[in-house]
Amino acid sequence: MPSTLLKNITEEQGCLSAVFDSTLFKKPIPVHGIESQVPLAYMERCAQAFNALSPAVLQQLYQCSYDYYIDCCEWSDEVLPTIERPEDILQHLSPLSMQVPAFPAEYNAETAEPIIHLHMDCDWEFEHGMGWLIRGEDILYVSSCDGLPEWKDEEYYRNLEGNFAFGHKL
């Protein structure tokens, strides 16, 4: 069955890539299966999950992202943009891509929780940008872009230094 959300689907070295229209950012975002085992149906579920994030999860993402911005401002010698409220954070983020990993063997494309591993440029951290990692409805990571594993237990992410999803500063 062809994808209804994913467009411009390509395959390179066995890995799928596509683009989907983000309702949050109001622009297309590239999505990449980062392993050859990632099926198109699962990539689509992950993109759909991103577009369907609840208002409560979005508010939490805005707050964690804002906290990351404030922490970076405290460390920076550069003149950074002024962001008054967490809700205004999206104006200063530019999504680069969503990475979709393979799911554990005990799941399939219909039963694995959707993974949203979004890599973004941001106006206050030019070198490392910003990343969001969400599994299902659980925000697991908000901080600089990092090549994190997506299927660890929540405790793994809770203990990461500089993870604003759990209130840790840089």
Coordinates of N, CA and C in Angstrom, one line a residue:
M1 N 0.8 -1.2 0.0 CA 0.0 0.0 0.0 C 0.9 1.2 0.0
P2 N 0.7 2.2 -0.9 CA 1.5 3.3 -1.0 C 1.3 4.3 0.2
S3 N 2.3 5.0 0.6 CA 2.2 5.9 1.7 C 1.4 7.1 1.3
T4 N 0.6 7.6 2.3 CA -0.3 8.8 2.1 C 0.4 10.0 2.7
L5 N 1.3 9.9 3.6 CA 2.0 11.0 4.2 C 3.4 11.2 3.7
L6 N 4.1 10.1 3.5 CA 5.5 10.3 3.0 C 5.5 10.5 1.5
K7 N 6.3 11.4 1.1 CA 6.5 11.8 -0.3 C 8.0 11.6 -0.7
N8 N 8.2 11.6 -2.0 CA 9.6 11.6 -2.5 C 10.4 10.4 -1.9
I9 N 9.8 9.3 -1.9 CA 10.5 8.1 -1.2 C 11.6 7.6 -2.1
T10 N 12.8 7.5 -1.5 CA 14.0 7.0 -2.2 C 14.6 5.9 -1.3
E11 N 15.4 5.1 -2.0 CA 16.2 4.1 -1.3 C 17.7 4.2 -1.7
E12 N 18.5 4.2 -0.7 CA 20.0 4.3 -0.9 C 20.7 3.4 0.0
Q13 N 21.4 2.5 -0.5 CA 22.1 1.4 0.2 C 21.2 0.7 1.2
G14 N 20.0 0.4 0.7 CA 19.0 -0.4 1.4 C 18.2 0.4 2.5
C15 N 18.5 1.7 2.7 CA 17.8 2.5 3.6 C 16.8 3.4 2.9
L16 N 15.6 3.6 3.5 CA 14.6 4.4 2.9 C 14.7 5.8 3.4
S17 N 14.4 6.8 2.6 CA 14.3 8.2 2.9 C 13.0 8.7 2.3
A18 N 12.5 9.8 2.9 CA 11.3 10.4 2.3 C 11.2 11.8 2.9
V19 N 10.1 12.4 2.6 CA 9.7 13.8 3.2 C 8.3 13.7 3.6
F20 N 8.0 14.4 4.7 CA 6.6 14.5 5.1 C 6.3 16.0 5.5
D21 N 5.1 16.4 5.4 CA 4.7 17.7 5.7 C 4.4 17.8 7.2
S22 N 5.1 18.6 7.9 CA 5.0 18.7 9.4 C 3.9 19.8 9.7
T23 N 2.9 19.3 10.4 CA 1.8 20.3 10.8 C 2.3 21.2 11.9
L24 N 3.3 20.8 12.7 CA 3.9 21.7 13.7 C 4.7 22.8 13.1
F25 N 5.6 22.5 12.3 CA 6.5 23.4 11.7 C 6.0 24.1 10.4
K26 N 4.9 23.5 9.9 CA 4.4 24.0 8.6 C 5.3 24.0 7.5
K27 N 6.1 22.9 7.4 CA 7.1 22.8 6.3 C 7.4 21.3 6.2
P28 N 8.0 20.9 5.0 CA 8.4 19.5 4.9 C 9.6 19.2 5.7
I29 N 9.7 18.0 6.2 CA 10.8 17.5 7.0 C 11.3 16.2 6.4
P30 N 12.6 16.0 6.1 CA 13.1 14.7 5.6 C 13.0 13.7 6.8
V31 N 12.7 12.5 6.4 CA 12.7 11.4 7.4 C 13.5 10.3 6.8
H32 N 14.4 9.7 7.6 CA 15.3 8.7 7.2 C 15.2 7.4 8.0
G33 N 15.1 6.3 7.4 CA 15.2 5.0 8.0 C 16.7 4.8 8.2
I34 N 17.2 4.8 9.4 CA 18.7 4.8 9.6 C 19.3 3.4 9.5
E35 N 18.5 2.4 9.3 CA 18.9 1.0 9.1 C 18.1 0.4 8.0
S36 N 18.6 -0.6 7.3 CA 17.9 -1.2 6.2 C 16.7 -2.0 6.6
Q37 N 16.5 -2.3 7.9 CA 15.4 -3.1 8.3 C 14.1 -2.2 8.6
V38 N 14.2 -0.9 8.5 CA 13.1 0.0 8.8 C 12.1 0.0 7.6
P39 N 10.9 -0.5 7.8 CA 9.9 -0.5 6.8 C 9.3 0.8 6.6
L40 N 8.8 1.1 5.4 CA 8.1 2.3 5.1 C 6.9 2.5 6.0
A41 N 6.1 1.4 6.3 CA 5.0 1.5 7.1 C 5.3 2.1 8.5
Y42 N 6.4 1.7 9.0 CA 6.9 2.2 10.4 C 7.3 3.6 10.3
M43 N 8.0 4.0 9.2 CA 8.4 5.4 9.0 C 7.2 6.3 9.0
E44 N 6.2 5.8 8.3 CA 5.0 6.6 8.2 C 4.3 6.7 9.5
R45 N 4.2 5.7 10.3 CA 3.6 5.7 11.6 C 4.4 6.8 12.5
C46 N 5.7 6.8 12.4 CA 6.5 7.8 13.2 C 6.2 9.2 12.7
A47 N 6.1 9.5 11.4 CA 5.7 10.8 10.9 C 4.3 11.2 11.4
Q48 N 3.4 10.2 11.3 CA 2.0 10.5 11.7 C 2.0 10.8 13.2
A49 N 2.8 10.1 14.0 CA 2.9 10.4 15.5 C 3.4 11.8 15.7
F50 N 4.4 12.2 15.0 CA 4.9 13.5 15.1 C 3.8 14.6 14.9
N51 N 3.0 14.4 13.8 CA 2.0 15.3 13.5 C 0.8 15.2 14.4
A52 N 0.7 14.2 15.2 CA -0.4 14.0 16.1 C 0.0 14.2 17.6
L53 N 1.1 14.8 17.9 CA 1.5 15.0 19.3 C 0.4 15.8 20.0
S54 N 0.1 15.4 21.2 CA -0.9 16.1 22.0 C -0.5 17.5 22.4
P55 N -1.4 18.4 22.7 CA -1.1 19.7 23.2 C -0.3 19.6 24.5
A56 N -0.5 18.7 25.3 CA 0.2 18.5 26.6 C 1.7 18.2 26.3
V57 N 1.9 17.3 25.4 CA 3.3 16.9 25.0 C 4.0 18.1 24.3
L58 N 3.3 18.8 23.5 CA 3.9 19.9 22.8 C 4.3 21.0 23.8
Q59 N 3.4 21.3 24.8 CA 3.8 22.3 25.8 C 5.0 21.8 26.6
Q60 N 5.1 20.6 26.9 CA 6.3 20.1 27.6 C 7.5 20.2 26.7
L61 N 7.4 19.9 25.4 CA 8.6 20.1 24.5 C 9.0 21.6 24.5
Y62 N 8.0 22.5 24.4 CA 8.3 23.9 24.4 C 9.1 24.3 25.6
Q63 N 8.6 23.8 26.8 CA 9.2 24.2 28.0 C 10.6 23.6 28.1
C64 N 10.8 22.4 27.8 CA 12.2 21.8 27.9 C 13.1 22.5 26.9
S65 N 12.6 22.8 25.7 CA 13.4 23.5 24.7 C 13.8 24.9 25.2
Y66 N 12.8 25.6 25.8 CA 13.1 26.9 26.4 C 14.1 26.8 27.5
D67 N 14.0 25.8 28.3 CA 15.0 25.6 29.4 C 16.4 25.4 28.8
Y68 N 16.5 24.6 27.7 CA 17.8 24.4 27.0 C 18.3 25.8 26.5
Y69 N 17.4 26.6 25.9 CA 17.8 27.9 25.4 C 18.3 28.8 26.5
I70 N 17.6 28.8 27.6 CA 18.0 29.6 28.8 C 19.4 29.2 29.3
D71 N 19.6 27.9 29.4 CA 20.9 27.3 29.9 C 22.0 27.7 28.9
C72 N 21.8 27.6 27.6 CA 22.8 27.9 26.6 C 23.1 29.4 26.7
C73 N 22.1 30.3 26.9 CA 22.3 31.7 27.0 C 23.2 32.0 28.2
E74 N 23.1 31.3 29.3 CA 23.9 31.5 30.5 C 25.4 31.2 30.2
W75 N 25.7 30.3 29.3 CA 27.0 29.9 29.0 C 27.6 30.7 27.8
S76 N 26.8 31.3 27.0 CA 27.3 31.9 25.8 C 27.8 33.4 26.0
D77 N 28.8 33.7 25.2 CA 29.3 35.1 25.2 C 28.7 35.8 24.0
E78 N 28.0 35.1 23.1 CA 27.4 35.7 21.9 C 26.0 36.3 22.3
V79 N 25.6 37.2 21.4 CA 24.3 37.8 21.5 C 23.3 36.9 20.9
L80 N 22.4 36.4 21.7 CA 21.5 35.4 21.3 C 20.1 36.0 21.2
P81 N 19.2 35.3 20.4 CA 17.8 35.9 20.2 C 17.1 35.9 21.6
T82 N 16.2 36.9 21.7 CA 15.4 37.0 22.9 C 14.1 36.2 22.7
I83 N 13.9 35.2 23.5 CA 12.7 34.4 23.5 C 12.0 34.6 24.8
E84 N 10.8 35.2 24.7 CA 10.1 35.6 26.0 C 9.4 34.4 26.6
R85 N 8.7 33.6 25.8 CA 7.9 32.5 26.3 C 8.2 31.2 25.6
P86 N 8.0 30.1 26.4 CA 8.3 28.8 25.8 C 7.6 28.5 24.5
E87 N 6.3 29.0 24.4 CA 5.5 28.8 23.1 C 6.2 29.4 21.9
D88 N 7.1 30.4 22.1 CA 7.7 31.1 21.0 C 8.9 30.4 20.4
I89 N 9.3 29.3 21.0 CA 10.5 28.6 20.7 C 10.5 28.1 19.2
L90 N 9.4 27.7 18.7 CA 9.4 27.1 17.3 C 9.9 28.1 16.3
Q91 N 9.7 29.4 16.5 CA 10.2 30.4 15.6 C 11.8 30.4 15.4
H92 N 12.4 29.7 16.4 CA 13.9 29.7 16.4 C 14.5 28.3 16.2
L93 N 13.6 27.4 15.7 CA 14.0 26.1 15.4 C 13.8 25.8 13.9
S94 N 14.7 25.0 13.3 CA 14.6 24.6 12.0 C 14.9 23.1 11.9
P95 N 13.8 22.3 11.7 CA 14.1 20.9 11.6 C 14.9 20.5 10.4
L96 N 15.9 19.6 10.7 CA 16.8 19.1 9.6 C 16.3 17.8 9.1
S97 N 16.0 16.9 10.1 CA 15.5 15.6 9.7 C 15.0 14.8 10.9
M98 N 14.2 13.8 10.6 CA 13.7 12.9 11.6 C 14.4 11.5 11.3
Q99 N 15.1 11.0 12.3 CA 15.7 9.7 12.1 C 14.8 8.6 12.7
V100 N 14.6 7.5 11.9 CA 13.8 6.4 12.4 C 14.7 5.2 12.4
P101 N 14.8 4.6 13.7 CA 15.6 3.4 13.8 C 14.8 2.2 13.6
A102 N 15.5 1.1 13.5 CA 14.8 -0.2 13.5 C 14.3 -0.5 14.9
F103 N 13.2 -1.2 15.0 CA 12.6 -1.5 16.2 C 13.1 -2.9 16.7
P104 N 13.0 -3.1 18.0 CA 13.4 -4.4 18.5 C 12.7 -5.6 17.9
A105 N 13.3 -6.8 17.9 CA 12.8 -7.9 17.2 C 11.4 -8.4 17.7
E106 N 11.1 -8.1 18.9 CA 9.8 -8.5 19.5 C 8.6 -7.7 19.0
Y107 N 8.9 -6.7 18.2 CA 7.8 -5.8 17.6 C 7.7 -6.0 16.1
N108 N 6.7 -5.4 15.5 CA 6.6 -5.2 14.1 C 6.2 -3.8 13.8
A109 N 6.0 -3.5 12.5 CA 5.7 -2.1 12.1 C 4.4 -1.6 12.7
E110 N 3.5 -2.5 13.1 CA 2.2 -2.1 13.6 C 2.2 -2.0 15.1
T111 N 3.1 -2.7 15.8 CA 3.1 -2.7 17.3 C 4.2 -1.9 17.9
A112 N 5.3 -1.6 17.2 CA 6.4 -0.9 17.8 C 5.9 0.6 18.1
E113 N 6.3 1.1 19.3 CA 5.9 2.5 19.5 C 6.6 3.4 18.5
P114 N 5.9 4.4 18.1 CA 6.6 5.4 17.1 C 7.7 6.1 17.8
I115 N 8.8 6.3 17.1 CA 10.0 7.0 17.5 C 10.0 8.3 16.8
I116 N 10.2 9.4 17.5 CA 10.4 10.7 16.9 C 11.8 11.1 17.4
H117 N 12.8 11.1 16.5 CA 14.1 11.5 16.8 C 14.4 12.6 15.9
L118 N 14.1 13.8 16.3 CA 14.2 15.0 15.4 C 15.5 15.8 15.7
H119 N 16.2 16.1 14.6 CA 17.4 16.9 14.7 C 17.1 18.2 14.1
M120 N 17.5 19.3 14.8 CA 17.2 20.6 14.4 C 18.3 21.6 14.5
D121 N 18.3 22.6 13.7 CA 19.2 23.8 13.9 C 18.4 24.7 14.9
C122 N 19.1 25.4 15.7 CA 18.5 26.4 16.6 C 19.3 27.7 16.6
D123 N 18.7 28.8 16.9 CA 19.3 30.1 16.9 C 20.3 30.3 18.0
W124 N 20.4 29.4 19.0 CA 21.3 29.7 20.1 C 22.4 28.7 20.3
E125 N 22.4 27.6 19.5 CA 23.4 26.6 19.6 C 23.8 26.2 18.2
F126 N 24.6 27.0 17.6 CA 24.9 26.8 16.2 C 25.7 25.5 15.9
E127 N 26.6 25.1 16.8 CA 27.5 24.0 16.6 C 26.7 22.6 16.8
H128 N 26.0 22.5 17.8 CA 25.4 21.2 18.1 C 23.9 21.1 17.9
G129 N 23.2 22.3 17.6 CA 21.8 22.3 17.3 C 21.0 21.8 18.5
M130 N 19.9 21.1 18.2 CA 19.0 20.6 19.2 C 18.3 19.4 18.7
G131 N 18.1 18.5 19.7 CA 17.4 17.2 19.3 C 16.3 16.9 20.3
W132 N 15.2 16.3 19.7 CA 14.1 15.8 20.5 C 14.0 14.3 20.3
L133 N 13.9 13.5 21.4 CA 13.6 12.1 21.2 C 12.4 11.8 22.0
I134 N 11.4 11.3 21.3 CA 10.1 11.0 21.9 C 9.8 9.5 21.4
R135 N 9.4 8.7 22.4 CA 9.0 7.4 22.1 C 7.5 7.2 22.6
G136 N 6.6 7.0 21.6 CA 5.2 7.0 22.0 C 4.8 8.4 22.4
E137 N 4.4 8.6 23.6 CA 4.0 9.9 24.1 C 5.0 10.4 25.1
D138 N 6.1 9.6 25.3 CA 7.1 9.9 26.3 C 8.3 10.7 25.8
I139 N 8.5 11.9 26.3 CA 9.6 12.7 25.9 C 10.8 12.2 26.7
L140 N 11.8 11.7 25.9 CA 13.0 11.0 26.6 C 14.2 11.9 26.5
Y141 N 14.3 12.9 25.6 CA 15.5 13.7 25.5 C 15.2 15.0 24.8
V142 N 15.7 16.1 25.4 CA 15.7 17.4 24.8 C 17.0 18.1 25.1
S143 N 17.8 18.3 24.2 CA 19.1 18.9 24.4 C 19.8 19.0 23.0
S144 N 21.1 19.1 23.1 CA 21.9 19.2 21.8 C 21.7 17.9 21.0
C145 N 21.9 18.0 19.7 CA 21.8 16.8 18.8 C 22.8 15.8 19.3
D146 N 22.3 14.6 19.4 CA 23.2 13.5 19.9 C 22.8 12.2 19.2
G147 N 23.7 11.3 18.9 CA 23.4 10.1 18.4 C 23.0 9.1 19.4
L148 N 21.8 9.3 20.0 CA 21.4 8.5 21.1 C 20.7 7.2 20.6
P149 N 20.8 6.1 21.4 CA 20.0 4.9 21.1 C 18.6 5.2 21.5
E150 N 17.7 4.7 20.7 CA 16.2 5.1 20.8 C 15.5 4.1 21.7
W151 N 16.0 2.9 22.0 CA 15.2 1.9 22.6 C 15.7 1.5 24.0
K152 N 16.4 2.4 24.7 CA 16.9 2.1 26.0 C 15.7 2.3 27.0
D153 N 15.8 1.8 28.2 CA 14.8 2.0 29.3 C 14.9 3.5 29.6
E154 N 13.7 4.0 30.1 CA 13.6 5.4 30.5 C 14.7 5.9 31.5
E155 N 15.2 5.0 32.3 CA 16.2 5.3 33.3 C 17.5 5.8 32.6
Y156 N 17.8 5.2 31.5 CA 19.0 5.6 30.7 C 18.9 7.0 30.4
Y157 N 17.8 7.5 29.9 CA 17.7 8.9 29.5 C 17.6 9.8 30.7
R158 N 16.9 9.3 31.7 CA 16.8 10.1 33.0 C 18.2 10.5 33.6
N159 N 19.2 9.6 33.3 CA 20.5 9.8 33.9 C 21.4 10.6 33.0
L160 N 21.0 11.0 31.8 CA 21.9 11.7 30.9 C 22.1 13.1 31.3
E161 N 23.3 13.5 31.5 CA 23.6 14.9 31.8 C 23.2 15.8 30.7
G162 N 22.7 16.9 31.0 CA 22.2 17.9 30.0 C 21.0 17.5 29.3
N163 N 20.2 16.6 29.9 CA 18.9 16.2 29.2 C 17.8 17.0 29.9
F164 N 17.3 18.0 29.2 CA 16.3 18.9 29.7 C 14.9 18.2 29.8
A165 N 14.7 17.1 29.2 CA 13.5 16.4 29.4 C 13.3 15.9 30.8
F166 N 14.4 15.8 31.5 CA 14.4 15.4 32.9 C 15.0 16.4 33.9
G167 N 15.1 17.7 33.4 CA 15.5 18.8 34.2 C 17.0 18.9 34.4
H168 N 17.8 18.2 33.7 CA 19.2 18.3 33.9 C 19.8 19.4 33.0
K169 N 20.7 20.2 33.6 CA 21.3 21.3 32.9 C 22.6 20.9 32.3
L170 N 23.2 21.7 31.4 CA 24.4 21.4 30.8 C 25.6 21.6 31.8

